CSV table of C-alpha atoms and ligand atoms in Angstrom, one decimal:
chain,number,residue,atom,x,y,z
A,1,MET,CA,-39.2,48.4,5.4
A,2,ALA,CA,-39.8,44.5,5.6
A,3,GLN,CA,-42.7,43.7,3.5
A,4,GLU,CA,-45.6,41.5,4.5
A,5,LEU,CA,-45.8,37.9,3.0
A,6,PRO,CA,-48.3,37.7,0.9
A,7,LYS,CA,-51.8,35.5,1.4
A,8,THR,CA,-52.0,35.3,-1.8
A,9,ALA,CA,-50.0,34.5,-5.9
A,10,ASP,CA,-51.0,33.7,-9.1
A,11,VAL,CA,-47.2,31.5,-8.9
A,12,VAL,CA,-44.5,31.6,-6.5
A,13,ILE,CA,-40.9,31.0,-7.3
A,14,ILE,CA,-38.9,28.7,-5.1
A,15,GLY,CA,-35.4,29.4,-5.0
A,16,GLY,CA,-33.8,33.4,-5.2
A,17,GLY,CA,-30.3,32.2,-7.4
A,18,VAL,CA,-30.8,33.5,-11.4
A,19,MET,CA,-32.8,30.7,-12.0
A,20,GLY,CA,-35.3,32.1,-9.6
A,21,ALA,CA,-34.5,35.3,-10.5
A,22,SER,CA,-34.6,35.3,-13.6
A,23,THR,CA,-37.8,33.7,-14.0
A,24,ALA,CA,-39.3,36.1,-11.4
A,25,TYR,CA,-38.1,38.6,-14.0
A,26,HIS,CA,-39.6,37.0,-17.0
A,27,LEU,CA,-43.3,36.9,-15.8
A,28,ALA,CA,-43.0,39.7,-14.3
A,29,ARG,CA,-42.9,41.4,-17.5
A,30,GLY,CA,-44.9,39.0,-19.5
A,31,GLY,CA,-47.5,39.9,-17.3
A,32,ALA,CA,-48.1,36.5,-14.7
A,33,GLY,CA,-50.0,38.2,-13.1
A,34,ASN,CA,-49.1,39.3,-8.5
A,35,VAL,CA,-45.9,37.3,-9.0
A,36,VAL,CA,-43.7,36.1,-5.1
A,37,LEU,CA,-40.2,35.0,-5.1
A,38,LEU,CA,-38.7,32.8,-2.4
A,39,GLU,CA,-34.9,32.8,-0.7
A,40,LYS,CA,-34.4,31.2,2.3
A,41,GLU,CA,-30.6,32.3,2.9
A,42,PRO,CA,-30.4,36.7,3.7
A,43,PHE,CA,-29.0,37.4,0.5
A,44,PHE,CA,-30.3,36.0,-3.1
A,45,GLY,CA,-27.8,34.5,-4.8
A,46,VAL,CA,-24.9,33.1,-2.5
A,47,MET,CA,-26.0,29.8,-3.2
A,48,SER,CA,-24.5,27.9,-6.9
A,49,THR,CA,-25.0,30.4,-8.4
A,50,GLY,CA,-22.4,32.6,-6.7
A,51,GLN,CA,-19.9,30.2,-5.7
A,52,CYS,CA,-19.8,29.5,-9.2
A,53,ALA,CA,-17.0,30.7,-12.1
A,54,GLY,CA,-18.8,32.8,-13.9
A,55,GLY,CA,-17.5,30.5,-17.4
A,56,ILE,CA,-19.8,31.3,-20.4
A,57,ARG,CA,-19.9,29.3,-23.4
A,58,HIS,CA,-21.8,28.1,-26.2
A,59,GLN,CA,-19.0,24.9,-27.1
A,60,PHE,CA,-21.1,21.8,-25.5
A,61,SER,CA,-22.1,18.6,-27.0
A,62,SER,CA,-25.9,19.0,-27.1
A,63,GLU,CA,-28.0,21.3,-29.7
A,64,ILE,CA,-29.9,22.4,-27.4
A,65,ASN,CA,-27.1,23.0,-25.4
A,66,ILE,CA,-25.4,25.4,-28.4
A,67,ARG,CA,-29.3,26.9,-28.5
A,68,LEU,CA,-29.6,27.4,-25.7
A,69,SER,CA,-26.0,29.3,-25.1
A,70,LEU,CA,-27.0,31.1,-28.6
A,71,GLU,CA,-30.0,32.6,-27.1
A,72,SER,CA,-28.6,33.1,-23.5
A,73,ILE,CA,-25.7,35.0,-24.6
A,74,ALA,CA,-27.3,37.6,-27.0
A,75,MET,CA,-28.9,39.0,-23.4
A,76,LEU,CA,-26.6,39.0,-22.0
A,77,GLU,CA,-25.4,41.2,-24.3
A,78,ARG,CA,-29.0,43.1,-24.1
A,79,PHE,CA,-28.8,43.1,-20.2
A,80,PRO,CA,-26.9,46.3,-19.7
A,81,GLN,CA,-29.7,47.9,-21.5
A,82,GLU,CA,-32.9,46.2,-20.6
A,83,MET,CA,-31.4,46.3,-16.9
A,84,ASP,CA,-29.7,49.3,-16.3
A,85,GLN,CA,-27.0,47.1,-15.3
A,86,ASP,CA,-23.5,46.2,-16.4
A,87,ALA,CA,-23.5,41.7,-16.4
A,88,GLY,CA,-19.2,42.2,-16.6
A,89,LEU,CA,-19.4,39.8,-19.3
A,90,ARG,CA,-16.3,39.7,-21.1
A,91,PHE,CA,-15.7,37.7,-24.0
A,92,ILE,CA,-11.6,36.5,-23.3
A,93,GLY,CA,-11.9,33.4,-25.1
A,94,TYR,CA,-12.7,29.5,-24.1
A,95,TYR,CA,-9.6,27.0,-24.5
A,96,PHE,CA,-10.4,23.0,-24.1
A,97,LEU,CA,-7.3,21.5,-24.0
A,98,LEU,CA,-7.7,18.1,-25.0
A,99,THR,CA,-4.8,15.4,-23.9
A,100,HIS,CA,-6.6,12.5,-24.5
A,101,GLU,CA,-7.4,10.7,-28.7
A,102,ASP,CA,-10.9,9.9,-27.1
A,103,ASP,CA,-11.6,12.9,-26.5
A,104,VAL,CA,-10.1,14.4,-29.6
A,105,ALA,CA,-12.8,12.0,-31.8
A,106,GLU,CA,-15.5,13.1,-29.8
A,107,PHE,CA,-15.0,17.3,-29.4
A,108,ARG,CA,-14.2,17.1,-33.5
A,109,LYS,CA,-17.4,15.7,-34.1
A,110,ASN,CA,-19.0,18.7,-31.6
A,111,VAL,CA,-16.9,21.8,-33.3
A,112,ALA,CA,-18.1,20.3,-36.3
A,113,LEU,CA,-21.9,20.4,-34.6
A,114,GLN,CA,-21.3,23.7,-33.3
A,115,HIS,CA,-20.2,24.5,-37.2
A,116,LEU,CA,-23.3,23.8,-38.0
A,117,LEU,CA,-25.2,25.2,-35.5
A,118,GLY,CA,-23.4,29.0,-36.1
A,119,VAL,CA,-20.8,28.8,-33.5
A,120,MET,CA,-17.3,28.9,-35.6
A,121,THR,CA,-15.3,27.0,-32.6
A,122,GLU,CA,-11.9,27.0,-33.7
A,123,TRP,CA,-9.4,23.4,-34.3
A,124,LEU,CA,-5.5,23.9,-33.0
A,125,GLU,CA,-3.2,22.2,-33.2
A,126,PRO,CA,-0.4,21.8,-30.9
A,127,ASP,CA,1.8,24.6,-32.3
A,128,GLU,CA,-0.8,27.1,-32.2
A,129,ILE,CA,-1.7,25.7,-28.7
A,130,ALA,CA,1.8,26.1,-26.7
A,131,ARG,CA,1.9,30.5,-29.2
A,132,ARG,CA,-0.9,31.3,-27.6
A,133,LEU,CA,-1.1,29.4,-25.0
A,134,PRO,CA,2.6,31.0,-23.9
A,135,LEU,CA,2.0,30.8,-19.7
A,136,VAL,CA,1.0,27.6,-19.2
A,137,ASN,CA,2.1,24.4,-20.2
A,138,VAL,CA,1.0,22.4,-22.4
A,139,GLU,CA,2.9,19.9,-22.5
A,140,GLY,CA,1.6,16.4,-23.2
A,141,VAL,CA,-1.7,18.1,-25.5
A,142,LEU,CA,-3.5,17.0,-28.8
A,143,ALA,CA,-5.4,19.5,-29.6
A,144,ALA,CA,-7.5,22.3,-27.9
A,145,THR,CA,-10.4,24.5,-29.1
A,146,VAL,CA,-11.4,28.1,-28.1
A,147,TYR,CA,-14.4,29.8,-29.3
A,148,ALA,CA,-13.8,34.0,-28.6
A,149,ARG,CA,-17.1,34.7,-27.9
A,150,ASP,CA,-16.6,32.2,-24.9
A,151,GLY,CA,-16.2,33.8,-21.4
A,152,LEU,CA,-17.1,35.6,-18.6
A,153,CYS,CA,-19.9,37.4,-16.6
A,154,ASP,CA,-20.7,38.3,-12.9
A,155,PRO,CA,-23.4,35.8,-11.4
A,156,ALA,CA,-24.2,39.1,-8.8
A,157,SER,CA,-24.6,42.0,-10.9
A,158,LEU,CA,-26.9,39.1,-13.1
A,159,VAL,CA,-29.3,38.4,-10.4
A,160,GLN,CA,-29.0,41.9,-8.8
A,161,GLY,CA,-30.2,42.7,-12.0
A,162,TYR,CA,-33.1,40.7,-11.9
A,163,VAL,CA,-34.5,40.8,-8.2
A,164,THR,CA,-34.4,45.3,-9.2
A,165,ASN,CA,-36.1,44.3,-12.2
A,166,ALA,CA,-38.7,41.8,-11.3
A,167,ARG,CA,-39.4,44.4,-8.5
A,168,ARG,CA,-39.5,47.2,-10.7
A,169,LEU,CA,-42.3,45.1,-12.9
A,170,GLY,CA,-44.0,44.0,-9.6
A,171,ALA,CA,-43.4,41.1,-7.8
A,172,ARG,CA,-42.7,40.4,-4.2
A,173,LEU,CA,-38.9,39.0,-4.0
A,174,PHE,CA,-38.2,37.8,0.1
A,175,THR,CA,-35.3,36.9,2.2
A,176,ASP,CA,-34.9,34.7,5.0
A,177,THR,CA,-38.0,33.2,3.0
A,178,GLN,CA,-37.8,29.4,3.2
A,179,ALA,CA,-40.6,27.0,1.7
A,180,VAL,CA,-40.9,24.1,4.3
A,181,GLY,CA,-44.5,22.6,3.2
A,182,VAL,CA,-46.6,22.6,-0.4
A,183,ARG,CA,-49.9,21.2,0.1
A,184,THR,CA,-51.9,19.8,-3.1
A,185,ALA,CA,-55.6,18.6,-3.6
A,186,SER,CA,-56.5,16.9,-6.7
A,187,GLY,CA,-53.0,16.7,-8.0
A,188,ARG,CA,-53.6,20.5,-8.4
A,189,ILE,CA,-50.6,23.2,-5.7
A,190,GLN,CA,-53.0,24.7,-3.4
A,191,ALA,CA,-50.4,26.8,-1.8
A,192,VAL,CA,-46.8,27.1,-0.9
A,193,GLU,CA,-46.3,26.9,3.2
A,194,THR,CA,-43.1,28.9,4.5
A,195,ASN,CA,-41.5,30.1,7.9
A,196,GLN,CA,-43.0,33.9,8.1
A,197,GLY,CA,-46.2,31.9,7.1
A,198,VAL,CA,-48.6,30.5,4.0
A,199,ILE,CA,-49.9,31.8,0.0
A,200,GLU,CA,-52.0,29.9,-1.5
A,201,THR,CA,-51.2,29.8,-5.1
A,202,PRO,CA,-52.0,27.3,-7.7
A,203,VAL,CA,-48.3,27.2,-9.4
A,204,VAL,CA,-45.2,26.5,-8.2
A,205,VAL,CA,-41.7,27.0,-10.2
A,206,ASN,CA,-39.3,25.5,-8.1
A,207,ALA,CA,-35.8,27.3,-8.8
A,208,CYS,CA,-33.6,25.1,-6.0
A,209,GLY,CA,-31.7,24.4,-7.6
A,210,ALA,CA,-29.4,21.1,-5.2
A,211,TRP,CA,-32.2,21.5,-3.1
A,212,ALA,CA,-34.4,20.6,-5.7
A,213,PRO,CA,-35.1,16.7,-4.7
A,214,GLN,CA,-37.1,18.2,-1.0
A,215,ILE,CA,-39.1,20.0,-2.7
A,216,GLY,CA,-40.1,17.2,-5.5
A,217,HIS,CA,-41.0,15.7,-2.0
A,218,MET,CA,-43.2,17.7,-0.8
A,219,VAL,CA,-45.7,16.8,-4.1
A,220,GLY,CA,-44.2,13.1,-4.2
A,221,VAL,CA,-42.6,14.3,-6.8
A,222,ASP,CA,-38.8,12.4,-7.6
A,223,ILE,CA,-36.4,14.2,-8.9
A,224,PRO,CA,-33.4,12.3,-10.2
A,225,ILE,CA,-30.2,15.2,-8.6
A,226,GLU,CA,-27.2,15.5,-6.9
A,227,PRO,CA,-25.2,17.9,-4.6
A,228,ILE,CA,-22.1,17.5,-5.0
A,229,ARG,CA,-19.8,19.6,-4.2
A,230,ARG,CA,-16.4,21.7,-6.2
A,231,GLN,CA,-14.4,23.7,-4.7
A,232,ILE,CA,-12.5,26.7,-6.4
A,233,VAL,CA,-9.5,29.2,-4.9
A,234,VAL,CA,-8.6,31.9,-6.4
A,235,THR,CA,-5.3,33.7,-6.1
A,236,THR,CA,-3.7,36.7,-4.9
A,237,PRO,CA,-2.0,39.1,-7.5
A,238,ILE,CA,-0.4,38.2,-10.6
A,239,PRO,CA,1.4,40.4,-11.9
A,240,GLU,CA,2.9,38.8,-15.5
A,241,LEU,CA,-0.6,38.3,-15.7
A,242,PRO,CA,-1.6,40.0,-19.3
A,243,PRO,CA,-5.4,41.2,-18.9
A,244,ASP,CA,-6.3,39.4,-21.9
A,245,PHE,CA,-5.6,36.3,-20.3
A,246,PRO,CA,-8.2,33.5,-21.6
A,247,PHE,CA,-10.4,31.0,-20.2
A,248,VAL,CA,-8.2,27.7,-19.9
A,249,ILE,CA,-9.0,24.4,-19.1
A,250,PHE,CA,-7.8,21.4,-19.1
A,251,PHE,CA,-10.2,18.8,-19.9
A,252,ARG,CA,-9.3,15.4,-18.9
A,253,ASP,CA,-8.7,16.2,-15.3
A,254,SER,CA,-11.5,19.1,-15.7
A,255,LEU,CA,-8.8,21.7,-14.8
A,256,TYR,CA,-10.2,25.0,-15.5
A,257,PHE,CA,-8.0,28.5,-14.6
A,258,HIS,CA,-9.1,32.3,-16.0
A,259,PRO,CA,-8.8,35.5,-14.6
A,260,GLU,CA,-10.5,37.0,-11.5
A,261,GLY,CA,-9.7,40.9,-10.4
A,262,GLU,CA,-5.4,40.4,-10.7
A,263,GLY,CA,-5.0,36.9,-9.7
A,264,ILE,CA,-6.4,33.5,-11.5
A,265,LEU,CA,-9.4,31.3,-10.4
A,266,THR,CA,-8.9,28.3,-10.6
A,267,GLY,CA,-11.1,24.6,-10.0
A,268,LYS,CA,-11.2,21.0,-10.8
A,269,SER,CA,-13.4,18.8,-9.7
A,270,ASN,CA,-13.2,15.8,-7.8
A,271,PRO,CA,-14.1,13.2,-10.2
A,272,ASP,CA,-15.0,10.2,-6.6
A,273,GLU,CA,-16.3,13.7,-4.3
A,274,THR,CA,-19.9,11.6,-3.6
A,275,PRO,CA,-22.9,13.5,-2.8
A,276,GLY,CA,-24.0,15.6,0.2
A,277,TYR,CA,-24.7,18.9,1.5
A,278,LYS,CA,-20.8,19.7,1.7
A,279,LEU,CA,-20.2,23.0,2.2
A,280,SER,CA,-16.7,23.0,3.7
A,281,VAL,CA,-13.5,22.4,1.4
A,282,ASP,CA,-11.7,19.5,1.5
A,283,PRO,CA,-7.6,20.9,2.2
A,284,GLU,CA,-7.0,16.8,1.4
A,285,TRP,CA,-8.1,18.0,-2.3
A,286,GLU,CA,-7.6,21.6,-2.3
A,287,MET,CA,-3.9,20.3,-1.7
A,288,LEU,CA,-3.9,18.0,-4.7
A,289,HIS,CA,-5.5,20.7,-7.4
A,290,MET,CA,-2.9,23.7,-6.1
A,291,ASP,CA,-0.3,20.7,-7.1
A,292,GLU,CA,-1.8,19.9,-10.3
A,293,ALA,CA,-2.7,23.5,-11.0
A,294,MET,CA,0.4,24.8,-10.9
A,295,VAL,CA,2.8,22.4,-12.9
A,296,ARG,CA,0.2,23.0,-15.4
A,297,MET,CA,0.8,27.0,-14.8
A,298,PRO,CA,4.1,27.7,-13.3
A,299,LEU,CA,2.6,31.5,-12.4
A,300,LEU,CA,0.9,30.1,-9.4
A,301,ARG,CA,4.4,29.7,-8.0
A,302,LYS,CA,3.9,33.4,-6.7
A,303,ALA,CA,0.8,33.2,-6.2
A,304,GLY,CA,-0.8,33.2,-2.0
A,305,LEU,CA,-4.4,32.3,-1.5
A,306,LEU,CA,-6.5,35.2,-1.8
A,307,SER,CA,-9.7,33.1,-0.9
A,308,HIS,CA,-12.1,29.8,-1.6
A,309,TRP,CA,-14.7,27.7,-0.8
A,310,ALA,CA,-16.8,25.0,-2.4
A,311,GLY,CA,-20.2,25.4,-4.1
A,312,LEU,CA,-22.7,22.7,-5.2
A,313,TYR,CA,-23.3,21.8,-8.4
A,314,GLU,CA,-26.8,19.9,-9.1
A,315,VAL,CA,-26.1,17.0,-11.1
A,316,THR,CA,-28.7,15.2,-13.3
A,317,PRO,CA,-28.3,11.7,-14.7
A,318,ASP,CA,-27.0,12.8,-18.8
A,319,ALA,CA,-25.7,16.5,-17.2
A,320,HIS,CA,-28.8,18.4,-18.7
A,321,PRO,CA,-31.0,20.6,-16.9
A,322,ILE,CA,-35.1,19.3,-16.2
A,323,LEU,CA,-37.0,21.9,-17.8
A,324,GLY,CA,-40.9,22.3,-17.6
A,325,ARG,CA,-44.5,21.3,-16.3
A,326,ILE,CA,-44.2,18.9,-13.8
A,327,PRO,CA,-47.5,16.1,-15.5
A,328,THR,CA,-48.1,13.9,-12.2
A,329,VAL,CA,-49.3,17.9,-10.1
A,330,GLU,CA,-51.2,20.8,-12.2
A,331,GLY,CA,-49.8,23.9,-11.4
A,332,PHE,CA,-45.8,22.4,-10.5
A,333,TYR,CA,-43.6,23.2,-12.7
A,334,LEU,CA,-38.9,22.3,-12.7
A,335,MET,CA,-35.7,24.7,-13.7
A,336,ALA,CA,-33.5,22.4,-12.2
A,337,GLY,CA,-29.9,20.2,-12.1
A,338,PHE,CA,-27.7,22.1,-15.1
A,339,SER,CA,-24.4,20.0,-13.9
A,340,GLY,CA,-22.2,22.4,-13.4
A,341,HIS,CA,-23.7,24.9,-16.6
A,342,GLY,CA,-26.2,26.9,-15.3
A,343,LEU,CA,-25.4,30.1,-14.9
A,344,MET,CA,-24.8,31.2,-18.7
A,345,HIS,CA,-28.6,29.8,-18.7
A,346,GLY,CA,-30.5,31.8,-16.9
A,347,PRO,CA,-31.4,34.4,-18.6
A,348,VAL,CA,-33.0,32.1,-21.4
A,349,VAL,CA,-34.0,29.2,-18.7
A,350,GLY,CA,-35.8,32.5,-16.5
A,351,LEU,CA,-38.0,34.1,-19.8
A,352,LEU,CA,-38.7,30.0,-21.2
A,353,MET,CA,-39.8,29.3,-17.9
A,354,ALA,CA,-42.2,32.1,-18.2
A,355,GLU,CA,-43.4,30.9,-21.0
A,356,GLU,CA,-44.5,27.8,-19.6
A,357,VAL,CA,-46.8,29.4,-17.4
A,358,VAL,CA,-48.1,32.1,-19.4
A,359,ASP,CA,-47.9,31.0,-23.1
A,360,GLY,CA,-48.4,27.4,-21.9
A,361,ARG,CA,-45.5,26.0,-23.2
A,362,ALA,CA,-41.7,27.3,-23.8
A,363,HIS,CA,-41.2,28.0,-27.9
A,364,THR,CA,-38.6,30.4,-27.7
A,365,VAL,CA,-36.0,27.5,-27.6
A,366,ASP,CA,-37.4,23.6,-27.9
A,367,ILE,CA,-37.0,22.1,-24.5
A,368,ASP,CA,-38.9,18.7,-25.1
A,369,PRO,CA,-35.1,16.8,-24.6
A,370,PHE,CA,-35.0,18.3,-21.2
A,371,ARG,CA,-38.8,17.3,-19.8
A,372,TYR,CA,-38.7,15.1,-17.2
A,373,ASP,CA,-41.0,12.5,-18.5
A,374,ARG,CA,-37.1,11.4,-20.6
A,375,PHE,CA,-36.4,9.6,-16.9
A,376,LEU,CA,-38.8,7.5,-17.8
A,377,THR,CA,-39.5,6.6,-21.4
A,378,LYS,CA,-36.6,7.7,-23.7
A,379,GLU,CA,-32.5,6.7,-23.5
A,380,LEU,CA,-30.9,9.5,-22.6
A,381,HIS,CA,-28.4,11.6,-24.6
A,382,PRO,CA,-26.0,12.8,-21.5
A,383,GLU,CA,-23.7,16.3,-22.7
A,384,TYR,CA,-20.1,15.7,-23.0
A,385,ASN,CA,-18.3,18.9,-22.4
A,386,VAL,CA,-18.9,18.1,-19.1
A,387,VAL,CA,-16.2,20.2,-16.4
B,1,FAD,C1,-18.2,25.6,-8.2
B,1,FAD,C2,-18.7,25.7,-9.1
B,1,FAD,C3,-18.8,26.4,-10.3
B,1,FAD,C4,-19.0,26.3,-11.3
B,1,FAD,N1,-19.0,26.9,-12.2
B,1,FAD,C5,-20.0,27.9,-13.8
B,1,FAD,C6,-19.6,28.3,-14.7
B,1,FAD,O1,-18.8,29.1,-14.6
B,1,FAD,N2,-20.6,29.1,-16.1
B,1,FAD,C7,-21.8,28.4,-15.6
B,1,FAD,O2,-22.9,28.8,-16.6
B,1,FAD,N3,-21.8,28.1,-14.1
B,1,FAD,C8,-21.6,27.5,-12.8
B,1,FAD,N4,-20.9,26.8,-12.2
B,1,FAD,C9,-22.3,26.0,-11.9
B,1,FAD,C10,-24.3,27.4,-11.4
B,1,FAD,O3,-23.3,28.0,-10.5
B,1,FAD,C11,-25.5,26.6,-11.0
B,1,FAD,O4,-26.0,25.5,-12.4
B,1,FAD,C12,-26.7,27.4,-10.9
B,1,FAD,O5,-25.9,28.7,-10.1
B,1,FAD,C13,-27.6,26.7,-10.5
B,1,FAD,O6,-28.8,28.7,-10.6
B,1,FAD,P1,-29.8,28.1,-9.7
B,1,FAD,O7,-30.4,29.3,-9.6
B,1,FAD,O8,-30.4,26.8,-9.7
B,1,FAD,O9,-29.8,27.3,-8.3
B,1,FAD,P2,-29.2,28.2,-7.0
B,1,FAD,O10,-28.1,29.4,-7.0
B,1,FAD,O11,-28.5,27.7,-6.4
B,1,FAD,O12,-30.1,28.3,-6.2
B,1,FAD,C14,-30.9,27.9,-5.8
B,1,FAD,C15,-31.7,28.5,-4.0
B,1,FAD,O13,-33.1,28.3,-3.3
B,1,FAD,C16,-32.1,29.3,-2.1
B,1,FAD,N5,-33.9,27.3,-1.8
B,1,FAD,C17,-32.9,26.0,-1.5
B,1,FAD,N6,-33.9,25.6,-0.9
B,1,FAD,C18,-34.8,26.6,-0.2
B,1,FAD,C19,-36.4,26.1,-0.2
B,1,FAD,N7,-37.1,26.2,0.8
B,1,FAD,N8,-36.9,27.5,0.1
B,1,FAD,C20,-36.2,29.1,0.0
B,1,FAD,N9,-34.9,28.5,-0.8
B,1,FAD,C21,-34.7,27.6,-1.4
B,1,FAD,C22,-31.8,28.2,-1.3
B,1,FAD,O14,-30.9,28.8,-0.9
B,1,FAD,C23,-31.2,28.7,-3.8
B,1,FAD,O15,-30.1,30.0,-3.0
B,1,FAD,C24,-20.4,26.5,-11.0
B,1,FAD,C25,-21.4,25.9,-10.0
B,1,FAD,C26,-20.8,26.1,-9.3
B,1,FAD,C27,-20.5,24.8,-7.8
């Protein structure tokens, strides 16, 4: 039986992707009172979360991203016990193949930082790379990095686990419910207007991913996030593919491969893609992508197209998300702008947002480098390891 939208709530989360679902669970577990989540689509987790590649990694250039991965991937390991739901976690290893001297120099620094934080990424020379990746054409590869505790998880399982357990703990989660307005008075949140009715609330968490700027606009906050289309192709089964084939990315070309079912999932970021809510596949880009993919992974010539789609990255000027309370509107919180690597941080960021709302400040990881005010006052330090 369909639930009726409540008239009041202690917290309303707008957006039912991995971020909103994880936050609903952690708020309900943290005793935040009446927690409501609104998702405009007929299902949870079908936009960027459901359209993503499922990669998880510790290999970042920024300390805070490495710390988020350490916490989040440990949470993924505990997920089956905590949620009674498998997360599809597979530590298949994640290779960054470097074909440009500038990247080699940057990655040397990044690996040193990763080691300091306990992430023992391996540095590989060309002979060893060729030996480990016999199915990949590694011509021109100067060096590579790989960390054995990187790999894949399943986005749909993550969302399902959080939705089920948030509901079990008393949160109310609604699909087909779009936030169309947010009311404020004297600089404070008052209510959320939806296509199903109005909910009075003192707290709104904006977890709308690529659509987060639209919610910001409703309360007069300019959110610097651009929707950028990214495409994926999944092939039919490739019998020669070994079950332990890893995640492989040609970093400079933003071209990646990983096993998906009995075939391969491949993506390539178009550096000239323009901002917009574009969700249809660009056939010209797909042709270029697949030509390059077949050169780098010749086995793909034996495969057919199983499925393909486009999704949106939610890109900020420094490729870092924006997290935490927004000082100019009391009761307004933001968690968006993950710039292509949000799925893996969904578990910990949901916990951090619950801490921020319930305890007044996120504390499991210090999120100060990701606060909104960095765009107003600070020099930006972009993440280098962006796919
Ligand atoms: C092709 C591709 C590959 C990717 N690969 C990876 C990867 O390998 N690893 C990784 O970690 N990340 C990856 N990402 C990034 C990752 O998918 C995102 O960073 C992450 O899913 C963001 O989660 P979210 O919950 O913020 O956004 P979303 O999943 O987009 O959720 C936001 C939700 O808000 C809803 N919404 C919007 N407006 C409203 C409204 N007004 N009212 C109600 N609901 C609303 C939307 O319908 C949507 O469901 C990839 C992304 C893409 C597109």
